[in-house]
Structure formats: structure tokens, C-alpha cells
XYZ file of C-alpha atoms in Angstrom:
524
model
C 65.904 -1.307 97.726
C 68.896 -3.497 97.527
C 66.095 -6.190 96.337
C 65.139 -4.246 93.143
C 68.578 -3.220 92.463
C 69.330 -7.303 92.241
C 66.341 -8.084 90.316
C 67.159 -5.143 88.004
C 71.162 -6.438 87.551
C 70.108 -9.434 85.259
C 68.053 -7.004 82.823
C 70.787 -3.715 82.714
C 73.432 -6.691 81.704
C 71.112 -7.978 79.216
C 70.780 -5.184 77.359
C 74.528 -4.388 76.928
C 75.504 -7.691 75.993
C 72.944 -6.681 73.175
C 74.757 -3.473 72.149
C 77.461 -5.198 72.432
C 76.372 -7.815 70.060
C 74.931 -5.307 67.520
C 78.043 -3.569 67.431
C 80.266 -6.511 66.997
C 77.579 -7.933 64.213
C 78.302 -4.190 63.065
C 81.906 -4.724 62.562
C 81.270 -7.901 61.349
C 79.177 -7.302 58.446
C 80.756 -4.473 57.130
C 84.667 -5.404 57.226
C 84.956 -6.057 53.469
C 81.316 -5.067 51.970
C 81.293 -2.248 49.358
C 78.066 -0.597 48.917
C 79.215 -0.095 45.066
C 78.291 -3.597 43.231
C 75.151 -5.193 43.101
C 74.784 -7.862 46.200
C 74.322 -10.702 44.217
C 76.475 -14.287 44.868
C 76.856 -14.473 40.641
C 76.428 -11.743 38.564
C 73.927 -13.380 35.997
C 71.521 -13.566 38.840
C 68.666 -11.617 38.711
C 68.228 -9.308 41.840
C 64.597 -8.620 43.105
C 63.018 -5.149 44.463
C 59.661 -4.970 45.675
C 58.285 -1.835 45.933
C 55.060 -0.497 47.642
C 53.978 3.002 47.434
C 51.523 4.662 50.124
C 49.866 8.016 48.974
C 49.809 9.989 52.066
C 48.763 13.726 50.736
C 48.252 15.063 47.491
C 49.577 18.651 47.744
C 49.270 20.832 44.737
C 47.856 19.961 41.139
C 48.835 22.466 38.575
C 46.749 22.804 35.557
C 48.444 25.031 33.845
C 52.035 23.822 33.914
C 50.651 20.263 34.646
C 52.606 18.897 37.445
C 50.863 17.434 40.216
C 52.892 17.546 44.057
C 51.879 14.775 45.980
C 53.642 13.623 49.504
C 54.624 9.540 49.004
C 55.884 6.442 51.521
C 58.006 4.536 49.471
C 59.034 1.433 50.479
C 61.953 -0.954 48.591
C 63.030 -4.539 49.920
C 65.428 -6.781 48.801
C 67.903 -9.379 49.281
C 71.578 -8.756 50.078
C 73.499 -11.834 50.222
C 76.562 -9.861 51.731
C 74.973 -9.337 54.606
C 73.359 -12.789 56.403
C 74.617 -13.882 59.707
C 73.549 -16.523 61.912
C 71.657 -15.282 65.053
C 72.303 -17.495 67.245
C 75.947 -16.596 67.097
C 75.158 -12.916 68.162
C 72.914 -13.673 71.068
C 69.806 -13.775 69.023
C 70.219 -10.789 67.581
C 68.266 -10.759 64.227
C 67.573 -7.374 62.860
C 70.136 -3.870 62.797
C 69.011 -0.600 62.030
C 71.642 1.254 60.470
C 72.061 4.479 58.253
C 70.826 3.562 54.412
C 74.021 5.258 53.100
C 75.940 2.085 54.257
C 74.450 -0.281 52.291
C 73.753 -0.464 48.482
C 70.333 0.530 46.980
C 68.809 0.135 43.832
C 68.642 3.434 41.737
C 64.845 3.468 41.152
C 64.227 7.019 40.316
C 60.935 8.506 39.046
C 60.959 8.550 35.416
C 58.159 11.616 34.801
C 60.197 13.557 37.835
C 59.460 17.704 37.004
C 61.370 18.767 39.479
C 63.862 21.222 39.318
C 66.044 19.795 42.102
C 65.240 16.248 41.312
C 65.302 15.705 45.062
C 64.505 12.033 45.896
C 63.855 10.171 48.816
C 65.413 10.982 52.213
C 67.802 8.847 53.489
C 66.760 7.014 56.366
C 67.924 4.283 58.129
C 67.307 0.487 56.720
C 66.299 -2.422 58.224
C 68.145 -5.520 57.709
C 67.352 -9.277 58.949
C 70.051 -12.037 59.277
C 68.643 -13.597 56.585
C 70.204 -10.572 54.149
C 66.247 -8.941 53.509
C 67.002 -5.182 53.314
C 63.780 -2.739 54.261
C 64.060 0.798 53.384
C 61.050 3.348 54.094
C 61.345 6.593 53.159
C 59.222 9.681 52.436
C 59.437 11.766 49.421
C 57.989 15.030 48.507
C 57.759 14.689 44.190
C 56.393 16.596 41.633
C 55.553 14.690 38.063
C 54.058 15.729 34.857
C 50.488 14.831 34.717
C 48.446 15.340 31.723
C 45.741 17.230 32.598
C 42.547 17.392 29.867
C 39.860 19.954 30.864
C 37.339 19.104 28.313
C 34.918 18.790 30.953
C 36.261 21.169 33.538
C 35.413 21.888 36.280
C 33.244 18.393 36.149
C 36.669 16.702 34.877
C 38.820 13.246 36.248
C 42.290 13.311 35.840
C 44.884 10.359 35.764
C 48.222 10.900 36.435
C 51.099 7.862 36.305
C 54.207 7.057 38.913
C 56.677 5.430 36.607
C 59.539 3.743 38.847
C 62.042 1.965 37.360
C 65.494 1.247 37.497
C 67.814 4.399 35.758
C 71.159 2.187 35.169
C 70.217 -1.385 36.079
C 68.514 -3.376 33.032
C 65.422 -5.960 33.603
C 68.477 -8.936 33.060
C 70.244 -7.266 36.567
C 67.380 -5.971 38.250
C 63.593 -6.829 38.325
C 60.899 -4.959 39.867
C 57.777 -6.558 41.287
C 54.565 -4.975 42.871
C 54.041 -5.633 46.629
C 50.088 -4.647 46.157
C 48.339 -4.528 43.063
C 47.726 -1.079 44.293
C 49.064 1.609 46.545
C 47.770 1.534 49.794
C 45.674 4.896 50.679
C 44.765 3.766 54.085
C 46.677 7.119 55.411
C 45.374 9.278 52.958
C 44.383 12.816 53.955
C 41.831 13.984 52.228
C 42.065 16.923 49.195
C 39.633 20.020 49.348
C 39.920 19.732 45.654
C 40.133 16.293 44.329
C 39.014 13.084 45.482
C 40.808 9.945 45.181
C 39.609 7.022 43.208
C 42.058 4.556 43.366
C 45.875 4.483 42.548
C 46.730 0.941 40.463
C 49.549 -0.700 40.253
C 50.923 -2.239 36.320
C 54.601 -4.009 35.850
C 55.709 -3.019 32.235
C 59.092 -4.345 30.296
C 60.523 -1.669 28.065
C 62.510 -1.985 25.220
C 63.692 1.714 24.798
C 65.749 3.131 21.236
C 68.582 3.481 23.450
C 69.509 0.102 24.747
C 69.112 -3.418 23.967
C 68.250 -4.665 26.616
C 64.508 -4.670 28.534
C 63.757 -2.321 31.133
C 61.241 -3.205 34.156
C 59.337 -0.342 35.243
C 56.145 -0.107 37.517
C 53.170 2.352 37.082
C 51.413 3.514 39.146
C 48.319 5.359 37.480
C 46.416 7.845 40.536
C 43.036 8.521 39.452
C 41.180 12.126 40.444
C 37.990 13.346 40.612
C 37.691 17.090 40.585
C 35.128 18.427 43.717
C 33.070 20.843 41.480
C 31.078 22.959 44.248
C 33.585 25.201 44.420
C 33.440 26.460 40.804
C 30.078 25.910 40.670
C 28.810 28.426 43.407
C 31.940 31.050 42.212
C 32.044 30.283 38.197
C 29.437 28.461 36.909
C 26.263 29.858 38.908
C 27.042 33.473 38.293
C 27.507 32.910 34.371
C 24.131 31.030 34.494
C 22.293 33.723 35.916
C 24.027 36.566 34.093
C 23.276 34.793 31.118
C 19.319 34.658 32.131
C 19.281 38.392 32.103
C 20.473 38.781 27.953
C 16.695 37.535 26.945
C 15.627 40.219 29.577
C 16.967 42.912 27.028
C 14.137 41.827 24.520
C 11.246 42.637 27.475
C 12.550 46.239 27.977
C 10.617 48.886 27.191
C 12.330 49.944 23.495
C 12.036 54.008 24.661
C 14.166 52.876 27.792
C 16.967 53.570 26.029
C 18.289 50.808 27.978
C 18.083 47.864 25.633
C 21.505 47.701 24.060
C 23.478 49.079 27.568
C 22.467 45.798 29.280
C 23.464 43.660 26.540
C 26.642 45.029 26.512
C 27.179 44.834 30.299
C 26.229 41.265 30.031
C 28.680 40.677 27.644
C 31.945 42.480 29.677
C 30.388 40.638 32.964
C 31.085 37.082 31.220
C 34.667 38.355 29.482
C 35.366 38.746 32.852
C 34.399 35.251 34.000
C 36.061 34.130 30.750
C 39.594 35.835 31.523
C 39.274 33.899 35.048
C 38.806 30.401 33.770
C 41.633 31.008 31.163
C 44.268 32.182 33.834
C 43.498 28.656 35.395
C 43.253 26.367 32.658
C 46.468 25.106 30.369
C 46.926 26.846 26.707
C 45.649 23.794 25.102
C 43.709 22.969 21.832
C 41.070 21.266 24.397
C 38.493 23.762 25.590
C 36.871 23.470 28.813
C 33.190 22.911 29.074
C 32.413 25.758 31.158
C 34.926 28.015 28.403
C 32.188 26.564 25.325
C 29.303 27.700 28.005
C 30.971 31.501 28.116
C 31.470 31.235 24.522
C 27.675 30.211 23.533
C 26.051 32.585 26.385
C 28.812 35.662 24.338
C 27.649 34.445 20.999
C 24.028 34.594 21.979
C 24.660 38.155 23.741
C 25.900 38.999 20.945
C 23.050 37.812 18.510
C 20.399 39.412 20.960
C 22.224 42.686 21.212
C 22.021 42.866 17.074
C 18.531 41.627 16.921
C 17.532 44.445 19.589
C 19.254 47.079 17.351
C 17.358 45.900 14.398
C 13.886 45.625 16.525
C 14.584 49.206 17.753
C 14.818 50.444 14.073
C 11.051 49.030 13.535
C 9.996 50.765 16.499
C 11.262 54.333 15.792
C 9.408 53.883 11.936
C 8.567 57.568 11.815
C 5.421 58.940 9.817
C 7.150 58.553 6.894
C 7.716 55.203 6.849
C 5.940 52.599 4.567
C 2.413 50.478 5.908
C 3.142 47.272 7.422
C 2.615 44.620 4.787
C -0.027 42.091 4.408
C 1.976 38.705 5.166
C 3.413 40.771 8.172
C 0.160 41.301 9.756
C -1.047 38.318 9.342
C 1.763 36.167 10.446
C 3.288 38.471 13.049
C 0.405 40.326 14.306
C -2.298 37.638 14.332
C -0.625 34.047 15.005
C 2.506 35.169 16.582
C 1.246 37.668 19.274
C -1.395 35.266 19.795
C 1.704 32.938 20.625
C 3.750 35.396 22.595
C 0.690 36.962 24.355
C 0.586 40.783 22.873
C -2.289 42.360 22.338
C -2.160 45.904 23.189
C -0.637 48.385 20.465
C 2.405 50.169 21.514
C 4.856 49.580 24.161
C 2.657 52.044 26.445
C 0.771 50.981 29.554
C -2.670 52.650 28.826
C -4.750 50.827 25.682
C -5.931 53.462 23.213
C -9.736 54.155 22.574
C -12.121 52.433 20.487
C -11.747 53.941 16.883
C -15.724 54.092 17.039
C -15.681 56.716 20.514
C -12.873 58.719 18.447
C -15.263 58.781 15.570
C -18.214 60.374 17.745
C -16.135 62.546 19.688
C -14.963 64.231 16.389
C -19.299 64.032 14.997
C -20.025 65.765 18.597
C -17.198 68.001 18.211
C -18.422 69.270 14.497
C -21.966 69.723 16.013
C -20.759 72.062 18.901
C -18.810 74.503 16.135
C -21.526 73.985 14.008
C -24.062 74.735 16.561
C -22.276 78.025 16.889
C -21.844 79.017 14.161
C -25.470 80.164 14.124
C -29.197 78.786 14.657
C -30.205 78.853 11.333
C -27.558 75.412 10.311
C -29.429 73.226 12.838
C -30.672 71.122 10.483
C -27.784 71.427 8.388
C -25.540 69.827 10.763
C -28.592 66.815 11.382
C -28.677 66.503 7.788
C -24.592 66.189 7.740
C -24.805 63.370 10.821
C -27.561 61.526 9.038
C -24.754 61.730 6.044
C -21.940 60.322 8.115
C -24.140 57.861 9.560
C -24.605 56.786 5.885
C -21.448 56.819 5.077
C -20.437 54.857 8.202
C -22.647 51.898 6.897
C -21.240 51.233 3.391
C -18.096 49.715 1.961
C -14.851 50.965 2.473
C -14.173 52.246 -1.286
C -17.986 54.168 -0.752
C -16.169 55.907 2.356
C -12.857 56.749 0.737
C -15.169 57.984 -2.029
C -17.230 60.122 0.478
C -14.415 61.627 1.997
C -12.724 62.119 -1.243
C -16.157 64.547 -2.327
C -16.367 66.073 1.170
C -12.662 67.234 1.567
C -11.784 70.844 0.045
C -9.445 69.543 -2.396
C -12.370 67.094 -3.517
C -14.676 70.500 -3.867
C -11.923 72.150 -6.002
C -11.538 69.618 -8.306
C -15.405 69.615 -8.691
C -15.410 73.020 -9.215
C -12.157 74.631 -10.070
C -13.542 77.752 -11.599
C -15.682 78.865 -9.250
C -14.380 77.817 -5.557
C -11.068 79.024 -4.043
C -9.553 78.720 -0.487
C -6.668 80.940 0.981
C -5.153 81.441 4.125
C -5.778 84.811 6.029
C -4.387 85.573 9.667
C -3.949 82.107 10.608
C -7.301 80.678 9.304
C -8.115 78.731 6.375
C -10.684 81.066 4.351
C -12.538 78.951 1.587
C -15.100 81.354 -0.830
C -17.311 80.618 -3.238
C -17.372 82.835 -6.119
C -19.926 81.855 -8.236
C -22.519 81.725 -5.364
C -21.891 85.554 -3.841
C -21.898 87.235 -7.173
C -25.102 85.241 -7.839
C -26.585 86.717 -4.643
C -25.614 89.772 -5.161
C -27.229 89.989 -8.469
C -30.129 87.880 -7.064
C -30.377 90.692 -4.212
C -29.700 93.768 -7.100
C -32.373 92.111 -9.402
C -35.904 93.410 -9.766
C -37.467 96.784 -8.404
C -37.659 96.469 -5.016
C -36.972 98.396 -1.705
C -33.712 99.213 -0.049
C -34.643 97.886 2.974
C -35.358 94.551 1.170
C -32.026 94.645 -0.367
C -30.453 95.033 3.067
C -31.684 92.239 4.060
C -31.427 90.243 1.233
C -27.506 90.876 1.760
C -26.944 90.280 4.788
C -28.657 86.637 4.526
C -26.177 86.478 1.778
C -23.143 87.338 3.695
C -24.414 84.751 6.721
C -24.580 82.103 4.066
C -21.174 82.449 2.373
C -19.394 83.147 6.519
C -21.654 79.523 7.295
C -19.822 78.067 3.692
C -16.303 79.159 4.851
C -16.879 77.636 8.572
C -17.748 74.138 7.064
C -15.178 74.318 4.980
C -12.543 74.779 7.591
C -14.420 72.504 10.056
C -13.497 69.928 6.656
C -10.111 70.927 6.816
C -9.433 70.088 10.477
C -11.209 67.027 9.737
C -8.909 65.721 7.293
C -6.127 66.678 9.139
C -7.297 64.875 12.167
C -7.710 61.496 9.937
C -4.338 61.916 8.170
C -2.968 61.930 12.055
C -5.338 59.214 12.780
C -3.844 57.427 10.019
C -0.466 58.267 11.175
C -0.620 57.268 14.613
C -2.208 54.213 12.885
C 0.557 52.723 10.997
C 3.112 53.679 13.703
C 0.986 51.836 16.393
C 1.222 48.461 13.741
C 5.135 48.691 13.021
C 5.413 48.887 17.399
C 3.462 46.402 18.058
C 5.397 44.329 15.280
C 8.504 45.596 16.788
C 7.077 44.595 20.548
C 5.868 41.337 18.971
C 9.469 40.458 17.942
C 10.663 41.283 21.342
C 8.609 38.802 22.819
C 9.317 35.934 20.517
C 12.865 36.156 20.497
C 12.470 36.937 24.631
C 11.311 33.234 24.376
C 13.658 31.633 22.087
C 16.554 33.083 23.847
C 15.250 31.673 27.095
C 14.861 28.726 25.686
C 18.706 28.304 24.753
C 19.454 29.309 28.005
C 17.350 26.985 29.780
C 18.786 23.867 27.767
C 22.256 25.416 27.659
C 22.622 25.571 31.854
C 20.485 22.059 31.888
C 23.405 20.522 29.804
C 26.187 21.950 31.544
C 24.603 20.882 35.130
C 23.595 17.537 33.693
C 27.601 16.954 33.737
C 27.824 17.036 37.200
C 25.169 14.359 37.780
């Protein structure tokens, strides 16, 4: 034990004979130094500052006020020639650590500084060699202006400058230099938001309005690169597949009732996504790319909601409404529902039948009545096929004709003297005057029987009762094809209505497709 304690003796003496050096190099030094004036043997002389700067965190970027927080190692060395001393003369003592409020330091402040505070660096200790080189590290916490563009938000890169310079001291007193030609980002944490590019480093001398004298300033400019996936999976992917269900408005059924209702729920889904963006984003003339997507997908809403309005109004054409016209059939109904794949009439599930079925169903239908109305019209009613048959075969004008000469009002303008029709209980009566009283005097006429007269009479009657059942069985006829006709033009102005659906389902898609592809091709 007493063996270590003499080998230890040498080491404990040592060291205090180093305090006690540093402490009388202490004394020494600072007898009759003033921290005040610029250290500097002749005032002409030019006094040189180094400075480094090492990004350690960036903290906050604001957008909207655009001031970026970032967490900076600065570092500042120069020459004092106040306070050199020879080593050798305090035991080899070259370097003292001692509070930086001792010593003078150069008043490089940051020029773009938005704080409110303007707190700047701490003040920690300095390091000073006996050859006079001062060493000052300290952290700072600042907050600049950065202007921010968003043109291309949220696939945007920022740059934002570090202007140090001198706030009293012109470039004649004091001159800055760059220790790197960039800051060193070796201890960089990394930003969930931005990622780091580089951070260069640029000298300027500025002649300001103020002074006449130059001013030496240093730059550093940080470049950022915004990490999108955030507002991609939370902004940008919902508005791109909201936006994919406005042409899904044109492939609604239009008796839904539906069609307008999801436009306008599109529309108040994307204000919402708009009013998020714009809470983010500075009150600038530049618009952000993903605000000009919102806008186009809203103006297209828009434009599809009207054009679905309008479409509805073709498909509710009542039975009063005009025929479709010529260049509409032809260029809506033949090319372009070739192109957008319609072919059924109507926006109905179930095809309708075959106008030639209809047609026989209604020929079967007047044999059956006219079957019962009694034996003896058998071949009447052949006869009348064989007619219709006829009539089936020729020209349209030769059918309009026909039907024109078979209908009652086509009977009473052949014979308007002799051939009336009236309602009585609820069914059309249609007698033939001429005919009955002709019977009646063909039955009367002569010298014959009673019992021939009878029966001559009641022939009569059977004929005129078989007249007024045709003639009704006519009637119901022509009001079946004026329904027909009807249900006709309606089932044209749908399927033009259904046909526009379609085609602007397309177009719209379209938009959308190429609108999303040139948003997303900015992130590539």
C-alpha cells in the first residue's frame, strides 16, 4: 500500500501544478484585456471568422406562416492576438477552457431570424490555444423565414437560406470565410416529413442602401424534399377514388332517383378535402397541384351533375312529346350506341317483344272475339286475316292508307250520312242506318208470310249486332296502335337518353383516368 501511495505522489502533484498553471495563465491573460474592442494588433487589419454549421434536426416547417425550426451546431474560430502565451512558460499548458462571456465574439447574428425572442446561441465555454485561436461551439434552436412555393404540393422541394453575417462589423473589420463548402449533416436525424438534400455553403459581399461600406455574409441554402406517402394515402388517394364515382352517376338507372344525390355528395366529399388542404397551405397566389386536382374533379362534378339533369329531362319525354328526329337516330342511336354498347330500349332489364308476335297476338286476339261473336262470321274473320296479311306485305303509305279506310273515323268520312257511332253504357255502339232501314224494307217488301218476315228480321238484327262488334273490335284496335305508337317514341327518346349516359359515362372516365395519371406522374 505504501508502494502505490508513492507511485501515485508524482501524478496527484502533477496535476495541481497544472491547475495551478491554468489559473495563473488565467490571471495572466486577463489582467488588462477588455472583451469590448475588436482583438486586432492595428485596427486596419482585417479580422477573420470561420464559421461551420452542422444541421443536427430539422424540427418544424410551417407552411402557412413560412418559418422553418431547425436545431443547429454552430461553430466560430478566430484569432485573438490579446490572448497568446508561450507554453513552455506555464508548464506546457496550451489550451484553457473558459466561460465565452470573457472573451470578445463577433456579432454574427442570423439575418432572416423570425423569432420572436431572437434568442441566439447559448453561451458556452470557448476554447483558446496559446497561439490566440479562439473555438466557440454552441447549439442554437432558430426559426427563419423560408419561402415556401406549393405549386406542386404535396410532391414539392423547398429551399430555405441561413444568412450569417456580421450585424455591426463591416467586410473592411471583419471577414467571414466558409470552413466547408457545405454544412456537415453527418449527425443529422432524420425528418418524418422532409428529406434532406444537401445544405451549401455561398460567401456573398453586400453593399446595402444603408452603409457604404461592403458587408460579408455567408448562405447557407438547405434543400428539402417533401415525403409524399403521407398525403398520398390520406389526401390524394381518397379524392382519386371519390372522383371515379362522379362518371358512375351517368350508369344509374335514371328512375333511381338517385342520379343527381350522388353527384352532389361527391361534390361536398371533395369541399371537404379542399377545406383540409387550404388550412395547411399559405394564402398565396400559387395554387397547389393537388388544390387544381380538387378544383378540376369539382368542375367536372359539376358539369356531370348538369348534364345528368338535362339527360333526365329526355328520359321523362312524356306522350306528348315530339318524335325523335332523323339526324338523332341516326347518329345517336345507330353509330353511337354501337360505340357505347346499348342496344336494348329502355333503361329496363327485360327486352320488349318482337313487334311481329305483338302483331299476331292482337290478329289471334280479333279472331277469338270474332269467333264469338257467332258462327256465321267464320269466314268473315279468314277473309279479314287474308286482308291484314295483305296489308302486312305492301308499302308503308299502302298500310297507313289501309288503316286509315278500316278505322271508324275512316268509315265516317266515307259515309257521313248514313253511318253513326255513339257511346251507350260504357261501350262504343257504331250503326248503320242506311243498311237496317234497307232490311227492314227488304224484309216488309213483297207478299209473303209472317213467319218469313220473322226470320228475315232477325238475320237482319244478327247482321247489324255482327257490324257494331267489328266496329268496336276497330276501335280497340286503333287504340292499341296509338299506345303502340306511344310506348314507341318514348322507348326512342330513353334509349337516346340511356345512350347519352353511356357516352358521357366514358368521357368522364376518361378525364379522370388522365387527370389522377398526371397528378401521380409527379411523384415519379
Amino acid at each position: 500500500m505504501l508502494y502505490n501511495l508513492t507511485h501515485q505522489l508524482p501524478l496527484v502533484t502533477y496535476w495541481c501544478a497544472d491547475g495551478k498553471y491554468a489559473q495563473k495563465l488565467l490571471n495572466d491573460l486577463f489582467t488588462n484585456y477588455t472583451s469590448a474592442l475588436r482583438p486586432v494588433e492595428d485596427t486596419n487589419t482585417v479580422l477573420n471568422v470561420t464559421l461551420q454549421i452542422t444541421l443536427s434536426q430539422i424540427i418544424d416547417m410551417d407552411e402557412r406562416n413560412q418559418i422553418l425550426t431547425a436545431y443547429l451546431w454552430i461553430r466560430q474560430v478566430w484569432v485573438d492576438a490579446h490572448l497568446t502565451w508561450n507554453k513552455d512558460d506555464y508548464d506546457g499548458l496550451d489550451t484553457i477552457r473558459i466561460p465565452s462571456s470573457y472573451v470578445w465574439r463577433p456579432d454574427i447574428v442570423l439575418y432572416n431570424n423570425a423569432d420572436d425572442h431572437f434568442t441566439g446561441p447559448m453561451d458556452t465555454n470557448v476554447v483558446i490555444q496559446h497561439d490566440g485561436q479562439i473555438m466557440w461551439d454552441s447549439p442554437a434552436i432558430t426559426k427563419s423565414s423560408c419561402k415556401v412555393d406549393v405549386s406542386f404540393f404535396p410532391f414539392d422541394a423547398q429551399q430555405c437560406r441561413f444568412t450569417y453575417g456580421s450585424w455591426t462589423y463591416n467586410g473592411n473589420q471583419l471577414d467571414i470565410l466558409n470552413a466547408m463548402e457545405s454544412a456537415d449533416l453527418a449527425d443529422l436525424v432524420d425528418n418524418v416529413e422532409w428529406e434532406v438534400l444537401g445544405m451549401p455553403a455561398k460567401k456573398n459581399i453586400v453593399l446595402y442602401g444603408c452603409c457604404a461600406d461592403p458587408y460579408a455574409d455567408v448562405t447557407y441554402t438547405l434543400k428539402l424534399k417533401r415525403r409524399a406517402s403521407f398525403y398520398v394515402f390520406n389526401l390524394l388517394i381518397p379524392c382519386v377514388m371519390i372522383s371515379f364515382l362522379a362518371p358512375l352517376g351517368f350508369y344509374l338507372p335514371a328512375d333511381s332517383g338517385e342520379k343527381v344525390s350522388l353527384g352532389v355528395t361527391v361534390m361536398l366529399a371533395l369541399t371537404v378535402f379542399q377545406l383540409l388542404v387550404a388550412e395547411i397551405m399559405p394564402p398565396s397566389e400559387n395554387v397547389p397541384l393537388i388544390g387544381k386536382y380538387y378544383i378540376a374533379t369539382m368542375t367536372m362534378i359539376t358539369a356531370s351533375t348538369a348534364l345528368t339533369i338535362f339527360i333526365m329531362n329526355i328520359h321523362h319525354c312524356g306522350p306528348d312529346a315530339k318524335p325523335v328526329p332523323k339526324w338523332a337516330k341516326k347518329v345517336i342511336l345507330q353509330y353511337l350506341a354501337r360505340m357505347c354498347f346499348v342496344y336494348e330500349v329502355g333503361e329496363n332489364c327485360m327486352s320488349p317483344q318482337p313487334e311481329k308476335q305483338e302483331s299476331s297476338t292482337v290478329n289471334n286476339t280479333n279472331c277469338i272475339m270474332n269467333r264469338e261473336a257467332g258462327p256465321g262470321r267464320e269466314d268473315d274473320v279468314l277473309k279479314a286475316e287474308k286482308g291484314q296479311e295483305g296489308v302486312g306485305a305492301k308499302t308503308t303509305d299502302d298500310r297507313e292508307d289501309m288503316e286509315h279506310i278500316m278505322s271508324p273515323i275512316g268509315s265516317l268520312e266515307k259515309n257521313s250520312t248514313n253511318h253513326y257511332s255513339t257511346w251507350n253504357n260504357g261501350i262504343f255502339m257504331s250503326m248503320d242506318c242506311g243498311d237496317s232501314l234497307g232490311a227492314q224494307m227488304r224484309c216488309r217488301k213483297g207478299g209473303v208470310s209472317d213467319g218469313e218476315n220473322k226470320e228475315r228480321e232477325i238475320s237482319c238484327n244478327a247482321r247489324s249486332q255482327e257490324k257494331q262488334l267489328l266496329c268496336n273490335i276497330e276501335y280497340i284496335a286503333n287504340c292499341y296502335r296509338d299506345q303502340r305508337s306511344t310506348q314507341k317514341r318514348t322507348g326512342e327518346w330513353k334509349k337516346v337518353a340511356k345512350v347519352l349516359d353511356r357516352f358521357f359515362m366514358w368521357i368522364f372516365f376518361i378525364m379522370v383516368f388522365f387527370m389522377s395519371l398526371l397528378i401521380m406522374g409527379k411523384a415519379v
